[in-house]
Structure formats: C-alpha cells, structure tokens
Amino acid sequence: MTSWVGVKSSVTPSQVDAVARAIRSTPIVDQHAHPLLKFEALGKHPLLAITTEASGDAIHAATTSLPHLRAVRQLATVLGCGFTWESVVAAIEQRRIDSFEDWAAQCLSGIETVLVDDGLDGDDAEHYSWFDDYTRSKCRRIVRIEKVAADIINRLGKTCDALAQTGEDVIDDAFDEWIQEFDTHIKAAIEDPEVVAFKSVICYRTGLDVLAADEDAARRAFGEIIANFALLDFDRLQEVSLNDLVVHRTAMLIRDSGSRHKKPIQFHTGLGDNDITLSKSSPSHLQDFIRAYPTVPIVLLHASYPFTREAGYLASVYENVYADIGEVFPAVSQDGQERILRQILELCPWSKVIWSSDGHWFPETYLLANMQMREVFETVLCEYVRKGHIGWKAAIELARDMLFRTSNKLYRLGLEFSELEESSDVEIGAYLTDVELFQNFLKNQDRPDIIRICWNDFTAQPRMRMVPFRKFVSLLDDGRSTDIGITKAVFGMIQNDWLMPGAVATGEYRLHPDFSSLKKGPIDGHLSMYADFREKSGARVPLCPRSLLQRAVEFGAENDLNFLLGFEIEFLLVERLEKSPGASSGTNGASNNRFTALTTDGHAWSVSRYFADPKISKLLHDIVSTLDDMGIFVEQLHAESATGQFELILPPYPPIEAVDTLLHTRDVMSALATAAGFRITLHPKPFAHACGTAAHTHMSISSPGGSRPAVYESFYAGVLKHLRGIIAFTYSNPASFERLADGAWAGGRWVTWGTQNRETALRKIEDSHWELKCMDGLANPYFAMAAVLFSGIHGVLAREKLVWGDCEIDPANLTENDRKEMGVEKMLPASVEEALAALKEDEELVEWMGPELVDKYVALKEFEGTVLVRMGDEERRQWLMERY
C-alpha cells in the first residue's frame, strides 16, 4: 500500500493558483536601483557583470557560477537564441541594434516605478527620469550622501588650493563651509518632491560600525585632504571621521525636519564588490545608530547577504528599520534566493520587508531580477500555502505588500495599486504551473475518468499507468507530487515482460508526468500525458528515452540549432481470426491469435477504391476527426500500396512534442481500429510479397540560418557519417531488415542521399527540409531522433563536408565507378546484429547517447534476438503483429 507523507491542507488548487497569479500580476515598486548606461556607453562595461559583483580579472570566473548559468538559460529563452553566453551576447547586441528602446521596454516590463540612486557613473549614465518612458508611474530620485559630500570637497579643494598659493589659511573656514553647504543640500533634498530617500555607501568606505560623530576628528581629516589636495586624486571619502559625520548629519537633518513623514536613509549592507570589508558589512554594526535615530526610517539594502537573518532581526525589533531583499536577484543561485526569502520571513513581519532589483547599467539586470524574484516568490509562498503555514489570501497580501504597498507608503509615493495586464506578465517570462496547465486543459471539456501516464520502453512498447481522475485531483489539491514509482527493471524487459540477464526487480525510479503533453484520449474518458523517469533526488535517469531526446534538443539549443520533426505513420489494417475453442497461449508468451490481410478490392497506392468498404471509410473519417478534436491536425491521408495499407501525415512540431504526438496518435488510431473490428499493425513487413511499412521522418532546422547550405549540409553530413550506428535505433528488430531492400521506395540499402530520391536513406526536399527514410514503427522514436540530432548537431559543430554526391538514381543501379565518384561506398547494416556492432564501434555516437544507455540497449536487443530466433517465421510474425 502506498503511504503519503505530508500535512494535508484544505487549500484548493485554484487558491494556490490565485497566489501565483497575484505574484505575477503585482506591479513592482523597485525601491532601489541605478541608471542605465547611455547607448553609446554600453561598451564601456562588461555585460558579464549582470550576475556578479566581481570585477577585473575575477569577473571571468563568473561563467562557471550558478547565477550566470541560470541567467544564460533565462535570457536565451527570452531572446530565442542558443543556450550559450556567446549566443546571448550576440542576441542582445542585435536587439540593441534593432531597437534598444523596444528591448529596454521588454526588460522593464512589470515595473510600476523605479527609485533611482543616481550617484553612479556620472556622464555615462542616463538621467533618472529616463525610466519614465518605460514605467507606469513617474520615477523618483535617491540622493547618495557621500557623493554630495565628496563633490563639495572637490570644489572647495580646488578653490582652497588656488588661495593657498597667496599664503592665505582657509582650511578651517573651508570645513565650516563644507558642513554648511552639505546641510543646505540635504535640507533641499528633504523638501524636494523628486527626492524620496537618501543612500549611504559607508559600508564601502569605512564600514557599518558607525561611531558617534566626532567633529574635531573630522575637521582634522578634512584639513589633511585640503592641505594635500594638489597631490591627491580625490574622488571619494575614505576617512572614518568624515564618513561617520556625513551619515550622522544626514540623520539629524531628517530627524529635525518639520515634516511628519521622514524620508528614509538606505544603507548598502552585505553583498558588494571587493571594495567592502566583509566583516564590517553586517547590519548588526548599525544597531547603536538605529537606536540613536528612532524616528528616521532606515532601509537595509541587498538582503544584507550573507547576513540576512541579522537584517530580519533588526527590522523585526526596531520600528524604523526595513529589510530589503534586492540584488540577490540575480546575483545568487535559485536555491540561495529561496533560502534568503525563507530566512527573512522566519522572524521578520512581511510588512517590514521590501524589494528592489538593484538594476544597474544594463536593462537585462532588471529583466533577470524581475523574472527570478517572481519565480522564487511563487515557489516559496505557494509551498507555504500548501503546507498551511499561511492562508492563501494572506499570501496574496504578503506579495502585494512586499512588492508594492509597503514601499509606496514608506516613500510617500501616492500610487494607486492596479494589477498588471496579462501581456506584461508574459513579457517578464512568467510560466504556467502544472496545476494551471491541467486546469486550462480541462476548460470546456467533459470530466475524464482516467489519467494515463505514459512512456515508451527500450523495445518501443507503449506502456502506461492509469490513475483515477478523482485520485489525481486529490494529489494536486493536497500539493503532493503526481509522480509514480516504477521498478528499475523497466529498462531491462522485453515485450512479454521477460527480464534480460542481469536485470532485477529492485530499486525504483520516479515517473514524472509532463503536463505540457496533455492530450484527450486515446479513448473516451481518458486523458494522457507522457512522462520522464527520474531518480528520487530529481536527477535525470540516463536510461530514460524521453530525457535523452530532451538532452539532444538542449544541446542543439546551446549551439543555436532548433528543429522541427514531422512523422508519416504508415499502417496496415488487418482482421483478427477467431481463436479455436480451447486454444491457449503458445510459447514465448505468444497467443494463438491470427491476423490476416483484408480482402483486396484493387487496393493500390493513392487509389480511392477503399471507399468501397464503408467500414474503412468511416474508420478513416473517425481517425481524422478524433485527432482534430484533440488538437492534432492531420495534413494528409492516403492509401499505400499493400492491401489495407494507409499513410497518415502529421504536422511538424518541436522534437519532444513531435514524438509525444506520434505515440499518442498511434494509440488513438489503434483504439478506433479495434472498436471498428480491425487491427492496426506497424509491422515493417507483415506479408512477404506486399509493400513494407515504415515511419518516415521529415526534419528541418528551424533556427535562424538553418536554411543556409553551410549549416544544413553539415548537419546531414553528420547524420550520414554515423548512419550505420543510428540504424541500431531506427531498424531495431529483425523484422525491420525484412523491409530493407533496393528498388522498393524504402530508402534502399546504401549510406547516401538524393534530391527527391525515395531510394536513398536521406531524401532532400528543399533547403534544410529532408526526409529520413530508414525508420519503422518498431523503433523507439525518442532514441532514434536523439541519435539523429546528436549526429547532425556534431556535424554542424565539426563543419562536416557533405562528401556524398547528390544521388539522382537508385544507388543500387550505380556502377562501381559511379559509386566511387559519388562517395557511395558503405551499405546500411543488413541485420540487427550488424547494426548493434556498428553502434558499438561508433565511439562518438556511444559517447553522445551515453555509454550506460548503449550498453543496456545492446544487451537487451541481443536478449530479444535470442527469444525471437527460437520462434518459427509465422509465429514470430504474429507475435510482433500482436504487439506493434
């Protein structure tokens, strides 16, 4: 009996989804950020800085950090480019050229207003009001107090240096003038409605251990600067007494201002570049300062990372302290971000927590911060709701307070809260949860009875587990996982469940359904999903066929290559002969069922005479209309050569979706045929003297540049180079080689290609659109397509040459000299044994597919062969027709 571990919560999926939607639709008051660089200054700073505080030579190591790798994945998804840093940089540069304004607008989507610390980068930076064109509300300014103080010293130093040449002693007066001018500037900022806060970077300068103001010490330090000003390259305050004095005077002026609502001081804490002394960056050093100014609001920036709990403590026990959890998005890994959010909420009331991006220089910093924050908020808060730690309505209030309301109130912005439109949500990269996918799918549909969770095993057997709809929904309602435990023997058994030598029924994988693959059917009352095998840790299983194809797709995307696949389903309708009374199952798990060909009525390729049988006409109509109702739109359907043989053509899809759709369509067709009194078989050669049955695959490179000959010719050169090994996956059964023949429109027996040549293994149709002819319905299509994609992608990377000439005739009819000139020198394997040997010899293909998987696959196929060879020809044919 299965036992479930966890606390049952009364929360419903719709309530959890309401929390997720609120997180995505809440506009952001970005309460601390920096200006963007002017377009002409973008090249002055490294784009690599978007996820790291490192600088100089240290920045290059950022490419091996988790935050960087996550940023690459997210930016590549938004940009529609390859999953490499080089591809991302190139795509960003192209966006800048096409329309920097449009790209900036996309990056800043979802932001209500930005409060801008404009004390960074001087003339290279845009004015803070630049953001106004991209946010829903007017943006405001934050005054960096150390820059104000330094600018005044810089001006006074130059003046005093000139006066000193006349022998006049002006240092004492200059100090008083500095204090007076600084106070005047701060008072003006307090009154300025454009200024909403002050910012201190004393953490960078002398540390957060702020001492009581010592004006005498400050005067002496000031005097040293002025006296030596001509020798100094002065640009910042570095003296403890001067920095402490600046912070204290700002706090006193805010405290003593006549306004009832005091403007906050933001303090940089924790995370920063190597200018800071880490041991002095903890906000705990500010405790005496906080106590000294109880009416001055103080904001501890950047989650105080790695001192997040200290910030949470201070914000929880001092009324005037607020904890910001910015900059860690995207500077910290996803796990780290989730941990930071949990840590700040361990103790601190959410009404004292606010958020900022700390965006700077590049618009991508805002995009990543926004995307990652919403993702992490959704993960953590929805988990809390499911566990009953917080009510769903309270979680919505939490999100809106932390992202909008608290900052709106603290900075006296006077903004009206209104949710983002859905389009903005999409632009910042929001995604649907499994529950949302499930709920959206069920809209306008009858309530199903059964949920099928499906997979395709090493022998291409379609297998599944069925979960009653009520049970499946209860798992979602309780926030529990919908994955299923499956024995690790699953990849060690053949069609009749016999285990290969060495396979044992111990250990367990978890079968995780992919909700994006949801489809109705294959019969009424059922819904189906395809699934991936994972370890209990969540790690991918190297033997999982679907995960292997996903890995191939990801490898392509990392190298700017995306693909479309479209399958032709050739199938044969046969009739089942009744078993004789008392008949029992035969050896090897075979039954005494017998299948026979339909009675011919002149059936031939593309003829219309099959309409003479109304049962067949209705079945074909039902197949097309049922698939149409499932969102699978058949492109063509026609009669093939053998009696009862037809071909149904599916539209092109991305690889995973294409294979999922292929397998689901076969299940639908099989169910409808059985209901109509027929049997569909995919047997490659069910009748010796009739035309064989294949599973031709159309392929094209859909990414930009894929139609260039330099790209697609190298891709298909890679496929041809490894085709003999690939055949182990595309012709995976002894019956497959019964179809392999020259002059039969079956792709022939030679490793070659030809334009519109149906007697070659690869047929070129147009540009990157080619057809793989050497595959049948007994192949696991995940394996087959993974082998093809890996070979082709590596062909592109290696710039393989298409050394085979364009074969315009049946290669079997080429002379020896013709073959030599055309490069047609190798034949396809003639048996499973030869194909498996070719696979094992292809060290590159083995490495790409995974040695563990190839070893397992070869061993299982060899075991399958020993079972099949013990059968007679007719018994084996019937045995396979029962299963395919």
mmCIF file with all atom_site columns, C-alpha atoms in Angstrom, residues 325-483:
data_model
loop_
_atom_site.group_PDB
_atom_site.id
_atom_site.type_symbol
_atom_site.label_atom_id
_atom_site.label_alt_id
_atom_site.label_comp_id
_atom_site.label_asym_id
_atom_site.label_entity_id
_atom_site.label_seq_id
_atom_site.pdbx_PDB_ins_code
_atom_site.Cartn_x
_atom_site.Cartn_y
_atom_site.Cartn_z
_atom_site.occupancy
_atom_site.B_iso_or_equiv
_atom_site.pdbx_formal_charge
_atom_site.auth_seq_id
_atom_site.auth_comp_id
_atom_site.auth_asym_id
_atom_site.auth_atom_id
_atom_site.pdbx_PDB_model_num
ATOM 1   C CA . ILE A 1 325 ? 15.759  41.710 -0.313  1.00 0.00 ? 325 ILE A CA 1
ATOM 2   C CA . GLY A 1 326 ? 17.214  43.081 -3.532  1.00 0.00 ? 326 GLY A CA 1
ATOM 3   C CA . GLU A 1 327 ? 20.385  42.451 -5.541  1.00 0.00 ? 327 GLU A CA 1
ATOM 4   C CA . VAL A 1 328 ? 20.397  38.744 -4.644  1.00 0.00 ? 328 VAL A CA 1
ATOM 5   C CA . PHE A 1 329 ? 18.179  38.531 -7.729  1.00 0.00 ? 329 PHE A CA 1
ATOM 6   C CA . PRO A 1 330 ? 20.089  37.619 -9.916  1.00 0.00 ? 330 PRO A CA 1
ATOM 7   C CA . ALA A 1 331 ? 23.430  37.597 -8.040  1.00 0.00 ? 331 ALA A CA 1
ATOM 8   C CA . VAL A 1 332 ? 22.655  34.436 -6.029  1.00 0.00 ? 332 VAL A CA 1
ATOM 9   C CA . SER A 1 333 ? 21.561  30.965 -7.198  1.00 0.00 ? 333 SER A CA 1
ATOM 10  C CA . GLN A 1 334 ? 17.911  29.956 -7.225  1.00 0.00 ? 334 GLN A CA 1
ATOM 11  C CA . ASP A 1 335 ? 18.303  27.758 -4.137  1.00 0.00 ? 335 ASP A CA 1
ATOM 12  C CA . GLY A 1 336 ? 20.059  30.628 -2.396  1.00 0.00 ? 336 GLY A CA 1
ATOM 13  C CA . GLN A 1 337 ? 17.287  33.065 -3.308  1.00 0.00 ? 337 GLN A CA 1
ATOM 14  C CA . GLU A 1 338 ? 14.630  30.736 -1.946  1.00 0.00 ? 338 GLU A CA 1
ATOM 15  C CA . ARG A 1 339 ? 16.633  30.322 1.246   1.00 0.00 ? 339 ARG A CA 1
ATOM 16  C CA . ILE A 1 340 ? 17.010  34.111 1.608   1.00 0.00 ? 340 ILE A CA 1
ATOM 17  C CA . LEU A 1 341 ? 13.275  34.656 1.271   1.00 0.00 ? 341 LEU A CA 1
ATOM 18  C CA . ARG A 1 342 ? 12.592  31.953 3.837   1.00 0.00 ? 342 ARG A CA 1
ATOM 19  C CA . GLN A 1 343 ? 15.211  33.370 6.215   1.00 0.00 ? 343 GLN A CA 1
ATOM 20  C CA . ILE A 1 344 ? 13.839  36.898 6.100   1.00 0.00 ? 344 ILE A CA 1
ATOM 21  C CA . LEU A 1 345 ? 10.346  35.576 6.802   1.00 0.00 ? 345 LEU A CA 1
ATOM 22  C CA . GLU A 1 346 ? 11.490  33.354 9.680   1.00 0.00 ? 346 GLU A CA 1
ATOM 23  C CA . LEU A 1 347 ? 11.287  36.267 12.099  1.00 0.00 ? 347 LEU A CA 1
ATOM 24  C CA . CYS A 1 348 ? 10.569  39.488 10.273  1.00 0.00 ? 348 CYS A CA 1
ATOM 25  C CA . PRO A 1 349 ? 6.979   40.680 9.687   1.00 0.00 ? 349 PRO A CA 1
ATOM 26  C CA . TRP A 1 350 ? 6.365   40.884 5.967   1.00 0.00 ? 350 TRP A CA 1
ATOM 27  C CA . SER A 1 351 ? 5.145   44.459 6.428   1.00 0.00 ? 351 SER A CA 1
ATOM 28  C CA . LYS A 1 352 ? 8.768   45.369 7.165   1.00 0.00 ? 352 LYS A CA 1
ATOM 29  C CA . VAL A 1 353 ? 10.205  43.673 4.063   1.00 0.00 ? 353 VAL A CA 1
ATOM 30  C CA . ILE A 1 354 ? 10.526  45.396 0.688   1.00 0.00 ? 354 ILE A CA 1
ATOM 31  C CA . TRP A 1 355 ? 12.053  44.518 -2.657  1.00 0.00 ? 355 TRP A CA 1
ATOM 32  C CA . SER A 1 356 ? 14.375  46.104 -5.168  1.00 0.00 ? 356 SER A CA 1
ATOM 33  C CA . SER A 1 357 ? 16.237  44.990 -8.254  1.00 0.00 ? 357 SER A CA 1
ATOM 34  C CA . ASP A 1 358 ? 19.460  46.961 -7.714  1.00 0.00 ? 358 ASP A CA 1
ATOM 35  C CA . GLY A 1 359 ? 19.372  47.090 -11.514 1.00 0.00 ? 359 GLY A CA 1
ATOM 36  C CA . HIS A 1 360 ? 22.302  48.938 -12.980 1.00 0.00 ? 360 HIS A CA 1
ATOM 37  C CA . TRP A 1 361 ? 23.990  49.771 -16.284 1.00 0.00 ? 361 TRP A CA 1
ATOM 38  C CA . PHE A 1 362 ? 22.158  47.170 -18.394 1.00 0.00 ? 362 PHE A CA 1
ATOM 39  C CA . PRO A 1 363 ? 18.389  46.635 -18.845 1.00 0.00 ? 363 PRO A CA 1
ATOM 40  C CA . GLU A 1 364 ? 18.982  42.874 -18.590 1.00 0.00 ? 364 GLU A CA 1
ATOM 41  C CA . THR A 1 365 ? 19.668  43.285 -14.846 1.00 0.00 ? 365 THR A CA 1
ATOM 42  C CA . TYR A 1 366 ? 16.076  44.475 -14.384 1.00 0.00 ? 366 TYR A CA 1
ATOM 43  C CA . LEU A 1 367 ? 14.679  41.687 -16.532 1.00 0.00 ? 367 LEU A CA 1
ATOM 44  C CA . LEU A 1 368 ? 16.505  38.938 -14.645 1.00 0.00 ? 368 LEU A CA 1
ATOM 45  C CA . ALA A 1 369 ? 15.770  40.388 -11.207 1.00 0.00 ? 369 ALA A CA 1
ATOM 46  C CA . ASN A 1 370 ? 12.078  40.654 -12.003 1.00 0.00 ? 370 ASN A CA 1
ATOM 47  C CA . MET A 1 371 ? 11.769  37.175 -13.547 1.00 0.00 ? 371 MET A CA 1
ATOM 48  C CA . GLN A 1 372 ? 13.717  35.433 -10.816 1.00 0.00 ? 372 GLN A CA 1
ATOM 49  C CA . MET A 1 373 ? 12.013  37.224 -7.949  1.00 0.00 ? 373 MET A CA 1
ATOM 50  C CA . ARG A 1 374 ? 8.533   36.253 -9.178  1.00 0.00 ? 374 ARG A CA 1
ATOM 51  C CA . GLU A 1 375 ? 9.648   32.675 -9.737  1.00 0.00 ? 375 GLU A CA 1
ATOM 52  C CA . VAL A 1 376 ? 11.116  32.383 -6.238  1.00 0.00 ? 376 VAL A CA 1
ATOM 53  C CA . PHE A 1 377 ? 8.194   34.149 -4.564  1.00 0.00 ? 377 PHE A CA 1
ATOM 54  C CA . GLU A 1 378 ? 5.854   31.735 -6.284  1.00 0.00 ? 378 GLU A CA 1
ATOM 55  C CA . THR A 1 379 ? 7.841   28.680 -5.227  1.00 0.00 ? 379 THR A CA 1
ATOM 56  C CA . VAL A 1 380 ? 8.178   29.691 -1.587  1.00 0.00 ? 380 VAL A CA 1
ATOM 57  C CA . LEU A 1 381 ? 4.794   31.292 -0.942  1.00 0.00 ? 381 LEU A CA 1
ATOM 58  C CA . CYS A 1 382 ? 2.788   28.597 -2.735  1.00 0.00 ? 382 CYS A CA 1
ATOM 59  C CA . GLU A 1 383 ? 4.669   25.973 -0.727  1.00 0.00 ? 383 GLU A CA 1
ATOM 60  C CA . TYR A 1 384 ? 3.781   27.810 2.490   1.00 0.00 ? 384 TYR A CA 1
ATOM 61  C CA . VAL A 1 385 ? 0.147   27.914 1.420   1.00 0.00 ? 385 VAL A CA 1
ATOM 62  C CA . ARG A 1 386 ? 0.049   24.212 0.584   1.00 0.00 ? 386 ARG A CA 1
ATOM 63  C CA . LYS A 1 387 ? 1.633   23.340 3.929   1.00 0.00 ? 387 LYS A CA 1
ATOM 64  C CA . GLY A 1 388 ? -0.845  25.518 5.790   1.00 0.00 ? 388 GLY A CA 1
ATOM 65  C CA . HIS A 1 389 ? 1.834   27.909 7.102   1.00 0.00 ? 389 HIS A CA 1
ATOM 66  C CA . ILE A 1 390 ? -0.108  30.852 5.717   1.00 0.00 ? 390 ILE A CA 1
ATOM 67  C CA . GLY A 1 391 ? -3.569  31.270 4.250   1.00 0.00 ? 391 GLY A CA 1
ATOM 68  C CA . TRP A 1 392 ? -3.856  31.860 0.539   1.00 0.00 ? 392 TRP A CA 1
ATOM 69  C CA . LYS A 1 393 ? -5.431  35.280 0.959   1.00 0.00 ? 393 LYS A CA 1
ATOM 70  C CA . ALA A 1 394 ? -2.720  36.295 3.411   1.00 0.00 ? 394 ALA A CA 1
ATOM 71  C CA . ALA A 1 395 ? -0.074  35.125 0.914   1.00 0.00 ? 395 ALA A CA 1
ATOM 72  C CA . ILE A 1 396 ? -1.570  37.436 -1.702  1.00 0.00 ? 396 ILE A CA 1
ATOM 73  C CA . GLU A 1 397 ? -1.450  40.337 0.759   1.00 0.00 ? 397 GLU A CA 1
ATOM 74  C CA . LEU A 1 398 ? 2.156   39.461 1.598   1.00 0.00 ? 398 LEU A CA 1
ATOM 75  C CA . ALA A 1 399 ? 3.194   39.606 -2.059  1.00 0.00 ? 399 ALA A CA 1
ATOM 76  C CA . ARG A 1 400 ? 1.415   42.880 -2.703  1.00 0.00 ? 400 ARG A CA 1
ATOM 77  C CA . ASP A 1 401 ? 2.820   44.462 0.458   1.00 0.00 ? 401 ASP A CA 1
ATOM 78  C CA . MET A 1 402 ? 6.415   43.436 -0.178  1.00 0.00 ? 402 MET A CA 1
ATOM 79  C CA . LEU A 1 403 ? 6.379   44.337 -3.870  1.00 0.00 ? 403 LEU A CA 1
ATOM 80  C CA . PHE A 1 404 ? 4.230   47.469 -3.858  1.00 0.00 ? 404 PHE A CA 1
ATOM 81  C CA . ARG A 1 405 ? 2.300   48.724 -0.851  1.00 0.00 ? 405 ARG A CA 1
ATOM 82  C CA . THR A 1 406 ? 4.985   48.984 1.830   1.00 0.00 ? 406 THR A CA 1
ATOM 83  C CA . SER A 1 407 ? 7.364   50.918 -0.419  1.00 0.00 ? 407 SER A CA 1
ATOM 84  C CA . ASN A 1 408 ? 4.501   53.057 -1.663  1.00 0.00 ? 408 ASN A CA 1
ATOM 85  C CA . LYS A 1 409 ? 3.745   54.035 1.915   1.00 0.00 ? 409 LYS A CA 1
ATOM 86  C CA . LEU A 1 410 ? 7.351   54.295 3.169   1.00 0.00 ? 410 LEU A CA 1
ATOM 87  C CA . TYR A 1 411 ? 8.433   56.629 0.366   1.00 0.00 ? 411 TYR A CA 1
ATOM 88  C CA . ARG A 1 412 ? 5.115   58.540 0.217   1.00 0.00 ? 412 ARG A CA 1
ATOM 89  C CA . LEU A 1 413 ? 4.694   57.812 -3.485  1.00 0.00 ? 413 LEU A CA 1
ATOM 90  C CA . GLY A 1 414 ? 0.914   58.143 -3.546  1.00 0.00 ? 414 GLY A CA 1
ATOM 91  C CA . LEU A 1 415 ? 0.459   55.430 -6.181  1.00 0.00 ? 415 LEU A CA 1
ATOM 92  C CA . GLU A 1 416 ? -2.801  53.594 -6.856  1.00 0.00 ? 416 GLU A CA 1
ATOM 93  C CA . PHE A 1 417 ? -2.495  49.825 -6.912  1.00 0.00 ? 417 PHE A CA 1
ATOM 94  C CA . SER A 1 418 ? -3.742  48.134 -10.069 1.00 0.00 ? 418 SER A CA 1
ATOM 95  C CA . GLU A 1 419 ? -2.730  44.732 -11.363 1.00 0.00 ? 419 GLU A CA 1
ATOM 96  C CA . LEU A 1 420 ? -0.573  44.305 -14.425 1.00 0.00 ? 420 LEU A CA 1
ATOM 97  C CA . GLU A 1 421 ? -2.211  43.364 -17.666 1.00 0.00 ? 421 GLU A CA 1
ATOM 98  C CA . GLU A 1 422 ? -1.650  39.813 -18.806 1.00 0.00 ? 422 GLU A CA 1
ATOM 99  C CA . SER A 1 423 ? 0.627   40.905 -21.657 1.00 0.00 ? 423 SER A CA 1
ATOM 100 C CA . SER A 1 424 ? 3.084   42.388 -19.181 1.00 0.00 ? 424 SER A CA 1
ATOM 101 C CA . ASP A 1 425 ? 3.095   39.117 -17.316 1.00 0.00 ? 425 ASP A CA 1
ATOM 102 C CA . VAL A 1 426 ? 4.083   37.239 -20.431 1.00 0.00 ? 426 VAL A CA 1
ATOM 103 C CA . GLU A 1 427 ? 6.845   39.681 -21.248 1.00 0.00 ? 427 GLU A CA 1
ATOM 104 C CA . ILE A 1 428 ? 8.625   39.087 -17.960 1.00 0.00 ? 428 ILE A CA 1
ATOM 105 C CA . GLY A 1 429 ? 8.766   35.388 -18.634 1.00 0.00 ? 429 GLY A CA 1
ATOM 106 C CA . ALA A 1 430 ? 6.003   34.040 -16.400 1.00 0.00 ? 430 ALA A CA 1
ATOM 107 C CA . TYR A 1 431 ? 5.152   30.392 -16.891 1.00 0.00 ? 431 TYR A CA 1
ATOM 108 C CA . LEU A 1 432 ? 2.187   28.189 -16.119 1.00 0.00 ? 432 LEU A CA 1
ATOM 109 C CA . THR A 1 433 ? 2.322   25.747 -13.235 1.00 0.00 ? 433 THR A CA 1
ATOM 110 C CA . ASP A 1 434 ? 1.340   22.118 -13.689 1.00 0.00 ? 434 ASP A CA 1
ATOM 111 C CA . VAL A 1 435 ? -1.922  22.832 -11.912 1.00 0.00 ? 435 VAL A CA 1
ATOM 112 C CA . GLU A 1 436 ? -2.672  25.740 -14.242 1.00 0.00 ? 436 GLU A CA 1
ATOM 113 C CA . LEU A 1 437 ? -1.845  23.655 -17.293 1.00 0.00 ? 437 LEU A CA 1
ATOM 114 C CA . PHE A 1 438 ? -4.173  20.967 -16.009 1.00 0.00 ? 438 PHE A CA 1
ATOM 115 C CA . GLN A 1 439 ? -6.983  23.378 -15.192 1.00 0.00 ? 439 GLN A CA 1
ATOM 116 C CA . ASN A 1 440 ? -6.668  25.198 -18.504 1.00 0.00 ? 440 ASN A CA 1
ATOM 117 C CA . PHE A 1 441 ? -6.765  21.900 -20.350 1.00 0.00 ? 441 PHE A CA 1
ATOM 118 C CA . LEU A 1 442 ? -9.934  20.837 -18.553 1.00 0.00 ? 442 LEU A CA 1
ATOM 119 C CA . LYS A 1 443 ? -11.809 24.003 -19.504 1.00 0.00 ? 443 LYS A CA 1
ATOM 120 C CA . ASN A 1 444 ? -14.747 23.247 -21.821 1.00 0.00 ? 444 ASN A CA 1
ATOM 121 C CA . GLN A 1 445 ? -14.089 19.517 -21.537 1.00 0.00 ? 445 GLN A CA 1
ATOM 122 C CA . ASP A 1 446 ? -16.106 16.739 -20.015 1.00 0.00 ? 446 ASP A CA 1
ATOM 123 C CA . ARG A 1 447 ? -14.791 15.430 -16.734 1.00 0.00 ? 447 ARG A CA 1
ATOM 124 C CA . PRO A 1 448 ? -12.452 12.494 -17.505 1.00 0.00 ? 448 PRO A CA 1
ATOM 125 C CA . ASP A 1 449 ? -12.385 9.233  -15.571 1.00 0.00 ? 449 ASP A CA 1
ATOM 126 C CA . ILE A 1 450 ? -8.752  8.228  -16.018 1.00 0.00 ? 450 ILE A CA 1
ATOM 127 C CA . ILE A 1 451 ? -5.382  9.933  -16.296 1.00 0.00 ? 451 ILE A CA 1
ATOM 128 C CA . ARG A 1 452 ? -2.805  7.951  -18.256 1.00 0.00 ? 452 ARG A CA 1
ATOM 129 C CA . ILE A 1 453 ? 0.893   8.491  -17.546 1.00 0.00 ? 453 ILE A CA 1
ATOM 130 C CA . CYS A 1 454 ? 2.763   7.019  -20.498 1.00 0.00 ? 454 CYS A CA 1
ATOM 131 C CA . TRP A 1 455 ? 6.244   6.048  -21.611 1.00 0.00 ? 455 TRP A CA 1
ATOM 132 C CA . ASN A 1 456 ? 7.933   4.120  -24.414 1.00 0.00 ? 456 ASN A CA 1
ATOM 133 C CA . ASP A 1 457 ? 10.344  1.389  -23.367 1.00 0.00 ? 457 ASP A CA 1
ATOM 134 C CA . PHE A 1 458 ? 13.560  0.074  -24.911 1.00 0.00 ? 458 PHE A CA 1
ATOM 135 C CA . THR A 1 459 ? 11.578  -2.197 -27.261 1.00 0.00 ? 459 THR A CA 1
ATOM 136 C CA . ALA A 1 460 ? 9.249   0.686  -28.270 1.00 0.00 ? 460 ALA A CA 1
ATOM 137 C CA . GLN A 1 461 ? 6.369   -0.849 -26.373 1.00 0.00 ? 461 GLN A CA 1
ATOM 138 C CA . PRO A 1 462 ? 3.848   1.814  -25.353 1.00 0.00 ? 462 PRO A CA 1
ATOM 139 C CA . ARG A 1 463 ? 3.339   1.417  -21.622 1.00 0.00 ? 463 ARG A CA 1
ATOM 140 C CA . MET A 1 464 ? 1.350   3.392  -19.074 1.00 0.00 ? 464 MET A CA 1
ATOM 141 C CA . ARG A 1 465 ? -0.030  3.682  -15.588 1.00 0.00 ? 465 ARG A CA 1
ATOM 142 C CA . MET A 1 466 ? -3.634  4.780  -15.052 1.00 0.00 ? 466 MET A CA 1
ATOM 143 C CA . VAL A 1 467 ? -4.704  6.985  -12.149 1.00 0.00 ? 467 VAL A CA 1
ATOM 144 C CA . PRO A 1 468 ? -8.408  7.615  -11.478 1.00 0.00 ? 468 PRO A CA 1
ATOM 145 C CA . PHE A 1 469 ? -9.220  11.270 -12.055 1.00 0.00 ? 469 PHE A CA 1
ATOM 146 C CA . ARG A 1 470 ? -10.506 11.755 -8.519  1.00 0.00 ? 470 ARG A CA 1
ATOM 147 C CA . LYS A 1 471 ? -7.252  10.420 -7.043  1.00 0.00 ? 471 LYS A CA 1
ATOM 148 C CA . PHE A 1 472 ? -5.134  12.528 -9.397  1.00 0.00 ? 472 PHE A CA 1
ATOM 149 C CA . VAL A 1 473 ? -7.018  15.696 -8.484  1.00 0.00 ? 473 VAL A CA 1
ATOM 150 C CA . SER A 1 474 ? -6.692  14.923 -4.777  1.00 0.00 ? 474 SER A CA 1
ATOM 151 C CA . LEU A 1 475 ? -2.905  14.798 -5.172  1.00 0.00 ? 475 LEU A CA 1
ATOM 152 C CA . LEU A 1 476 ? -2.959  18.237 -6.764  1.00 0.00 ? 476 LEU A CA 1
ATOM 153 C CA . ASP A 1 477 ? -5.356  19.557 -4.126  1.00 0.00 ? 477 ASP A CA 1
ATOM 154 C CA . ASP A 1 478 ? -3.049  18.406 -1.362  1.00 0.00 ? 478 ASP A CA 1
ATOM 155 C CA . GLY A 1 479 ? 0.011   19.852 -3.049  1.00 0.00 ? 479 GLY A CA 1
ATOM 156 C CA . ARG A 1 480 ? 1.521   16.394 -3.402  1.00 0.00 ? 480 ARG A CA 1
ATOM 157 C CA . SER A 1 481 ? 3.610   15.174 -6.296  1.00 0.00 ? 481 SER A CA 1
ATOM 158 C CA . THR A 1 482 ? 1.911   13.296 -9.119  1.00 0.00 ? 482 THR A CA 1
ATOM 159 C CA . ASP A 1 483 ? 4.971   11.189 -9.929  1.00 0.00 ? 483 ASP A CA 1
#
